[in-house]
CSV table of C-alpha atoms in Angstrom, one decimal:
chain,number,residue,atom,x,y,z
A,18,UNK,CA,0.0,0.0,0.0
A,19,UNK,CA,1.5,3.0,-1.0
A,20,UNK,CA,0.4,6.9,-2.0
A,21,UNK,CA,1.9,8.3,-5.3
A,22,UNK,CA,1.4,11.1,-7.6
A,23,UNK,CA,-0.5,10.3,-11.0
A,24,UNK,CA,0.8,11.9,-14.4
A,25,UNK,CA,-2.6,13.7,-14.5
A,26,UNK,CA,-1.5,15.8,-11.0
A,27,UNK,CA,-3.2,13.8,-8.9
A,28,UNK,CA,-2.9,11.6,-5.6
A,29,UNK,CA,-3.2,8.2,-5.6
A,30,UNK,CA,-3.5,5.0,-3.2
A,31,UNK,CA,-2.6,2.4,-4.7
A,32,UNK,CA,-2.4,-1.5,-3.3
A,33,UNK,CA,0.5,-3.6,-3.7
A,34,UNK,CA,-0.6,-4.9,-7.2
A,35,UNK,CA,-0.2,-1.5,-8.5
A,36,UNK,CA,-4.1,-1.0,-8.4
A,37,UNK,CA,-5.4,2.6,-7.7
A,38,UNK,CA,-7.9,2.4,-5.1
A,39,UNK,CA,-8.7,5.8,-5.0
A,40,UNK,CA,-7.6,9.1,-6.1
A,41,UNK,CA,-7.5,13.0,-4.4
A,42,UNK,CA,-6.9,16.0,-6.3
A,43,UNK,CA,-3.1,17.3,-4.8
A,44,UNK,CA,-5.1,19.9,-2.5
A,45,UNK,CA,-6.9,17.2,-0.7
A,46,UNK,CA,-3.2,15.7,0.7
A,47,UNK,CA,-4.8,14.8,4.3
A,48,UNK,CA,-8.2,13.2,3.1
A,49,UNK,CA,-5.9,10.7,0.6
A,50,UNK,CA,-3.6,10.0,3.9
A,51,UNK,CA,-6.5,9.5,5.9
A,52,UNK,CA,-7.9,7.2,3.4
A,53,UNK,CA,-4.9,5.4,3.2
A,54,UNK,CA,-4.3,5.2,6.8
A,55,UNK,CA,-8.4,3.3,6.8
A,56,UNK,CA,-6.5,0.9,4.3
A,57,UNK,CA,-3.8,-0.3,6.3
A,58,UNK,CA,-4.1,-3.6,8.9
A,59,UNK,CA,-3.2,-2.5,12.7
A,60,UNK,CA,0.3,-4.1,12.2
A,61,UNK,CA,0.9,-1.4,8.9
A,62,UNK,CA,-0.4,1.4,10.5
A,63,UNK,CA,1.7,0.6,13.5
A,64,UNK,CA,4.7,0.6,11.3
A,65,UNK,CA,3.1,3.5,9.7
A,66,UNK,CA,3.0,5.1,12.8
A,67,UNK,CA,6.2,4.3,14.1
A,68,UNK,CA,8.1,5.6,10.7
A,69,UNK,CA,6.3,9.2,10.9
A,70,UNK,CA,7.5,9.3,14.5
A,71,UNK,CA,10.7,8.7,13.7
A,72,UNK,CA,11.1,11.1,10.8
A,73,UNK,CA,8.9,13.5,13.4
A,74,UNK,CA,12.5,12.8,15.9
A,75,UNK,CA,14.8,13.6,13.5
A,76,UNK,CA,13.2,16.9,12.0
A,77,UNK,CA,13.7,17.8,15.1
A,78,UNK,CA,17.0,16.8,15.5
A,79,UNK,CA,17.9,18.8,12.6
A,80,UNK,CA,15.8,21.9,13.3
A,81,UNK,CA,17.8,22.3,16.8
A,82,UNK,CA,21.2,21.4,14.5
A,83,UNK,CA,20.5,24.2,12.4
A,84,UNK,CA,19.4,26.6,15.4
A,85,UNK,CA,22.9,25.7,16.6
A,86,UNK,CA,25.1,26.1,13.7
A,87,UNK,CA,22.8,29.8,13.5
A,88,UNK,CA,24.4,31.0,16.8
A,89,UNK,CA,27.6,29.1,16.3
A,90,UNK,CA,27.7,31.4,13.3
A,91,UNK,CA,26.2,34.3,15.2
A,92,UNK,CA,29.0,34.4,18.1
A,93,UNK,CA,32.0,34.0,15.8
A,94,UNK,CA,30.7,36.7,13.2
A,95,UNK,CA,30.4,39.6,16.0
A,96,UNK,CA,26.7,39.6,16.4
């Protein structure tokens, strides 16, 4: 189960044969994640849910790495 753009600009779940299930026009993102979450058995959506927390953890990560290197920057330039 996976969600992927369509040549005709739109978004698409599709099922592990390649199969569209469904299909969202791009500004309708969360309703084609939300149907594709309703798609998914408990054990996928706990993967599911485990891989956005993770990316979630390292956003972070590299929010407060760039916040650093900013003042790093900051002290060395004078400001």
């Amino acid at each position: 189960m996976q969600i992927t753009y369509t040549n005709d600009y739109r978004i698409a779940v599709v099922n592990e044969f390649g199969e569209m299930l469904k299909a969202f026009s791009q500004c309708d993102e969360d309703r084609a994640y939300a149907f594709f979450l309703s798609c998914l058995t408990p054990a996928e959506r706990a993967e599911e849910d485990q891989r956005v927390a993770k990316m979630e953890a390292d956003l972070a990560i590299d929010a407060e790495d760039a916040a650093n290197r900013r003042l790093s920057a900051d002290h060395y330039s004078g400001w």
